[in-house]
Short mmCIF file of C-alpha atoms in Angstrom, two decimals:
data_model
loop_
_atom_site.label_atom_id
_atom_site.label_comp_id
_atom_site.label_asym_id
_atom_site.label_seq_id
_atom_site.Cartn_x
_atom_site.Cartn_y
_atom_site.Cartn_z
CA MET Q 1 64.68 34.48 94.55
CA THR Q 2 65.84 31.30 96.29
CA PRO Q 3 67.50 28.95 93.78
CA PRO Q 4 66.44 25.30 93.52
CA VAL Q 5 68.77 22.90 95.34
CA VAL Q 6 70.24 20.06 93.29
CA LEU Q 7 72.36 17.24 94.70
CA THR Q 8 75.08 15.33 92.87
CA ILE Q 9 76.19 11.92 94.14
CA ALA Q 10 79.32 11.12 92.17
CA GLY Q 11 83.09 10.78 92.06
CA SER Q 12 85.61 13.61 92.09
CA ASP Q 13 87.66 14.37 88.97
CA SER Q 14 90.94 16.03 89.96
CA GLY Q 15 91.23 17.39 86.43
CA GLY Q 16 87.94 19.25 86.85
CA GLY Q 17 86.33 18.20 83.59
CA ALA Q 18 83.89 15.53 84.73
CA GLY Q 19 82.34 14.09 87.88
CA ILE Q 20 81.43 16.26 90.85
CA GLN Q 21 83.32 19.22 89.42
CA ALA Q 22 81.42 19.22 86.11
CA ASP Q 23 78.14 18.70 87.95
CA LEU Q 24 78.62 21.69 90.24
CA LYS Q 25 79.69 23.89 87.33
CA THR Q 26 76.55 22.89 85.44
CA PHE Q 27 74.32 23.56 88.43
CA ALA Q 28 75.83 27.02 88.90
CA ALA Q 29 75.69 27.89 85.21
CA LEU Q 30 72.00 27.00 85.04
CA GLY Q 31 70.99 28.83 88.21
CA ALA Q 32 70.78 26.03 90.77
CA TYR Q 33 72.40 25.74 94.19
CA GLY Q 34 74.65 22.69 94.07
CA THR Q 35 75.25 20.22 96.88
CA SER Q 36 77.39 17.09 96.71
CA VAL Q 37 78.04 13.62 98.06
CA LEU Q 38 81.36 12.10 97.04
CA THR Q 39 81.43 8.39 96.21
CA ALA Q 40 85.08 8.21 95.13
CA ILE Q 41 88.23 10.27 94.74
CA THR Q 42 90.04 9.81 91.44
CA ALA Q 43 93.50 10.84 90.30
CA GLN Q 44 92.52 11.98 86.84
CA ASN Q 45 93.40 14.37 84.05
CA THR Q 46 92.57 14.68 80.36
CA LEU Q 47 94.71 11.63 79.58
CA GLY Q 48 92.95 9.23 81.92
CA VAL Q 49 92.43 7.91 85.43
CA THR Q 50 95.53 6.75 87.28
CA ALA Q 51 94.00 5.90 90.68
CA ILE Q 52 90.60 5.50 92.34
CA HIS Q 53 89.95 5.66 96.09
CA PRO Q 54 86.36 4.65 96.96
CA VAL Q 55 84.69 6.57 99.76
CA PRO Q 56 83.42 4.14 102.44
CA ALA Q 57 79.69 3.47 102.33
CA GLY Q 58 79.25 4.81 105.88
CA ILE Q 59 80.74 8.17 104.88
CA VAL Q 60 78.54 8.29 101.79
CA ALA Q 61 75.51 7.64 104.01
CA ALA Q 62 76.60 10.37 106.43
CA GLN Q 63 76.99 12.87 103.60
CA LEU Q 64 73.53 12.00 102.30
CA ASP Q 65 71.99 12.36 105.73
CA ALA Q 66 73.68 15.73 106.26
CA VAL Q 67 72.39 17.18 102.99
CA LEU Q 68 68.90 15.68 103.00
CA SER Q 69 68.20 16.55 106.65
CA ASP Q 70 68.84 20.25 106.14
CA LEU Q 71 68.49 21.38 102.52
CA PRO Q 72 65.36 21.29 100.30
CA VAL Q 73 66.77 19.11 97.54
CA ALA Q 74 64.58 19.31 94.44
CA ALA Q 75 66.51 16.94 92.17
CA VAL Q 76 69.36 14.44 92.44
CA LYS Q 77 71.92 13.30 89.91
CA VAL Q 78 73.82 10.05 90.50
CA GLY Q 79 77.06 9.54 88.61
CA MET Q 80 80.02 7.29 89.38
CA VAL Q 81 79.17 4.46 91.79
CA SER Q 82 81.75 1.68 91.83
CA ASP Q 83 81.10 0.07 95.24
CA PRO Q 84 78.07 -2.26 95.64
CA ALA Q 85 77.69 -1.12 99.27
CA VAL Q 86 77.47 2.51 98.15
CA ALA Q 87 74.89 1.59 95.52
CA GLU Q 88 72.83 -0.08 98.24
CA VAL Q 89 73.08 3.03 100.44
CA ILE Q 90 71.73 5.17 97.59
CA ALA Q 91 69.00 2.65 96.76
CA SER Q 92 67.91 2.50 100.41
CA ARG Q 93 67.29 6.26 100.34
CA ALA Q 94 65.71 6.34 96.89
CA ARG Q 95 62.33 7.48 98.22
CA ASP Q 96 64.03 10.57 99.64
CA LEU Q 97 65.68 11.44 96.32
CA PRO Q 98 63.30 13.52 94.17
CA ASN Q 99 63.65 13.72 90.39
CA LEU Q 100 66.43 11.13 90.44
CA VAL Q 101 68.63 11.23 87.34
CA VAL Q 102 70.95 8.22 87.04
CA ASP Q 103 73.96 8.58 84.76
CA PRO Q 104 75.51 5.08 84.64
CA VAL Q 105 79.17 6.15 84.51
CA LEU Q 106 81.00 2.97 83.54
CA VAL Q 107 83.99 4.10 81.47
CA ALA Q 108 85.85 7.43 81.45
CA THR Q 109 86.23 9.40 78.22
CA ALA Q 110 89.88 8.32 77.99
CA GLY Q 111 88.88 4.66 78.34
CA SER Q 112 89.45 3.84 82.01
CA ARG Q 113 86.87 1.50 83.56
CA LEU Q 114 85.10 3.21 86.46
CA ALA Q 115 82.27 0.88 87.50
CA ASP Q 116 80.66 -2.50 86.89
CA PRO Q 117 77.23 -2.62 85.21
CA ALA Q 118 75.92 -4.93 87.95
CA VAL Q 119 76.70 -2.29 90.60
CA VAL Q 120 74.85 0.43 88.72
CA GLY Q 121 72.01 -1.96 87.91
CA VAL Q 122 70.51 -1.82 91.41
CA LEU Q 123 69.72 1.88 90.88
CA LEU Q 124 67.89 1.61 87.57
CA ALA Q 125 64.47 0.87 89.02
CA TYR Q 126 64.55 4.09 91.06
CA ALA Q 127 65.50 6.45 88.23
CA HIS Q 128 63.15 9.19 87.12
CA VAL Q 129 65.48 9.58 84.13
CA LEU Q 130 68.29 7.22 83.07
CA THR Q 131 70.92 8.80 80.81
CA PRO Q 132 73.36 6.23 79.39
CA ASN Q 133 75.38 6.87 76.26
CA ARG Q 134 75.10 4.09 73.72
CA HIS Q 135 78.23 2.32 75.02
CA GLU Q 136 76.90 2.37 78.58
CA ALA Q 137 73.51 1.17 77.36
CA GLY Q 138 75.29 -1.68 75.61
CA ALA Q 139 77.22 -2.57 78.77
CA LEU Q 140 74.01 -2.62 80.80
CA LEU Q 141 72.29 -4.85 78.24
CA GLY Q 142 75.27 -7.02 77.33
CA ARG Q 143 75.52 -6.17 73.65
CA ALA Q 144 76.85 -3.48 71.33
CA ILE Q 145 74.57 -0.55 70.53
CA GLU Q 146 75.55 1.15 67.29
CA THR Q 147 72.63 2.12 65.05
CA ALA Q 148 69.67 4.39 65.66
CA GLY Q 149 67.38 1.37 65.63
CA GLU Q 150 69.51 -0.31 68.27
CA MET Q 151 69.38 2.85 70.38
CA PHE Q 152 65.57 2.85 70.21
CA ALA Q 153 65.44 -0.82 71.22
CA ALA Q 154 67.94 -0.30 74.03
CA ALA Q 155 66.01 2.66 75.44
CA ALA Q 156 62.81 0.61 75.50
CA GLU Q 157 64.51 -2.39 77.16
CA LEU Q 158 66.14 -0.23 79.81
CA ALA Q 159 62.83 1.52 80.49
CA ALA Q 160 61.29 -1.90 81.13
CA LEU Q 161 63.72 -2.29 84.06
CA GLY Q 162 62.02 0.52 85.96
CA PRO Q 163 63.17 4.02 84.94
CA ARG Q 164 60.30 6.34 84.07
CA ALA Q 165 62.30 7.72 81.15
CA VAL Q 166 65.50 6.72 79.36
CA VAL Q 167 67.69 8.87 77.13
CA VAL Q 168 70.34 7.04 75.08
CA THR Q 169 72.97 9.47 73.81
CA GLY Q 170 76.28 9.37 71.99
CA SER Q 171 75.53 8.64 68.35
CA GLU Q 172 78.03 9.94 65.82
CA THR Q 173 75.30 12.06 64.20
CA ALA Q 174 74.32 13.66 67.55
CA LEU Q 175 71.02 11.78 67.45
CA ASP Q 176 69.72 10.93 70.92
CA VAL Q 177 66.74 8.73 71.72
CA LEU Q 178 64.20 9.42 74.48
CA HIS Q 179 61.87 6.68 75.68
CA ALA Q 180 59.14 8.01 77.97
CA GLY Q 181 55.54 7.04 78.54
CA GLY Q 182 56.03 3.92 76.44
CA VAL Q 183 56.99 5.97 73.37
CA GLY Q 184 60.40 6.35 71.72
CA THR Q 185 61.27 9.74 70.28
CA ALA Q 186 64.22 10.75 68.12
CA LEU Q 187 66.07 13.86 69.27
CA PRO Q 188 68.12 15.01 66.28
CA GLY Q 189 71.16 17.18 66.72
CA GLU Q 190 74.11 18.69 64.92
CA PRO Q 191 77.52 17.16 65.62
CA VAL Q 192 80.12 19.54 67.08
CA PRO Q 193 83.57 18.90 65.58
CA THR Q 194 85.68 18.86 68.75
CA GLY Q 195 87.82 16.43 70.69
CA ASN Q 196 87.06 18.35 73.89
CA ASN Q 197 84.17 16.28 75.18
CA HIS Q 198 85.45 15.24 78.61
CA GLY Q 199 82.53 15.33 81.01
CA SER Q 200 79.81 15.74 78.39
CA GLY Q 201 77.74 12.90 79.86
CA CYS Q 202 78.06 14.25 83.40
CA THR Q 203 77.11 17.69 82.15
CA PHE Q 204 74.07 16.40 80.26
CA SER Q 205 72.65 14.46 83.19
CA SER Q 206 73.30 17.35 85.57
CA ALA Q 207 71.53 19.77 83.24
CA VAL Q 208 68.53 17.40 83.08
CA ALA Q 209 68.44 17.38 86.90
CA VAL Q 210 68.48 21.18 87.08
CA ARG Q 211 65.60 21.52 84.65
CA LEU Q 212 63.57 18.87 86.51
CA ALA Q 213 64.22 20.79 89.74
CA ALA Q 214 62.83 23.89 88.03
CA GLY Q 215 59.62 22.01 87.20
CA ASP Q 216 60.16 21.10 83.54
CA PRO Q 217 58.58 17.89 82.24
CA VAL Q 218 61.10 15.28 81.09
CA PRO Q 219 61.00 16.03 77.32
CA VAL Q 220 61.56 19.75 77.96
CA ALA Q 221 64.33 19.07 80.48
CA VAL Q 222 66.10 16.71 78.07
CA ALA Q 223 65.87 19.15 75.15
CA ALA Q 224 67.26 21.99 77.29
CA ALA Q 225 70.11 19.79 78.52
CA LYS Q 226 70.97 18.73 74.98
CA ALA Q 227 71.13 22.38 73.88
CA TYR Q 228 73.30 23.29 76.88
CA VAL Q 229 75.80 20.52 76.16
CA ARG Q 230 76.01 21.57 72.53
CA ARG Q 231 76.84 25.14 73.57
CA GLY Q 232 79.47 23.82 75.96
CA LEU Q 233 81.07 21.66 73.29
CA ARG Q 234 81.14 24.57 70.84
CA GLY Q 235 82.56 26.97 73.41
CA GLY Q 236 85.36 24.64 74.48
CA GLY Q 237 86.10 23.34 71.01
CA SER Q 238 89.28 25.37 70.50
CA TRP Q 239 90.57 25.15 74.07
CA ARG Q 240 93.93 23.55 74.78
CA LEU Q 241 93.64 22.41 78.36
CA GLY Q 242 95.72 19.25 78.76
CA ALA Q 243 97.05 16.78 76.22
CA GLY Q 244 93.88 14.69 75.96
CA PRO Q 245 90.15 15.34 75.56
CA GLY Q 246 89.49 18.67 77.26
CA PRO Q 247 86.43 19.95 79.15
CA LEU Q 248 83.33 21.78 78.01
CA ASP Q 249 82.80 25.52 78.32
CA HIS Q 250 80.21 25.35 81.09
CA PHE Q 251 79.91 29.10 81.62
CA GLY Q 252 79.79 30.32 78.03
CA TRP Q 253 83.19 32.00 78.21
CA SER Q 254 83.97 31.33 74.54
CA VAL Q 255 80.52 31.28 72.93
#
């Protein structure tokens, strides 16, 4: 059987835990054929980001053209976009990007700033699903998002900017909030006691894209992605890869 093709447009993480590397691992683990467009190269490990080299907008456009002109892309995940010109390139091709999942990567797990909310903002209207954590939702809206009620309100406000669905993640109780079809829904979860959560947002959004490519409706895709991330967090919980927050177990090696 031919696997569905999923495209990630994101930055590279030299430590392998997040970004393009986490996206491609997720695609492979969930049975999709992964393709990629690099927006930036980072010098990064579990302790943080020490350097960022943006990929010129013309090269990003050429990568997009190469993939889209040849491969039957069924879903697209957009991650780190720090250059306004690159954001415009992606926005200009939005009609060619099916099942577009936008993960507004603004700050790395270790705290390094990766993008400006205004840059990411031009992509919101094109998103099939927007997947900010509560801190990213707060950055996009200009206020702190802490409580469940604030997550519900933030999801509704972000949905009003154009995305067909918004999932706000990252509560301390593992509660996520889905706003779709004008309705907010609580997605309860069970917290996983681990410090190894590097790349969990990238992994979640990539898993949503895979399930959309397979034909799942948004609520089903989101629930499947949430379950996949939980398994990855549990599997990598005892790993000791690096001195900072480590990666998830994408392939179920330890589950």
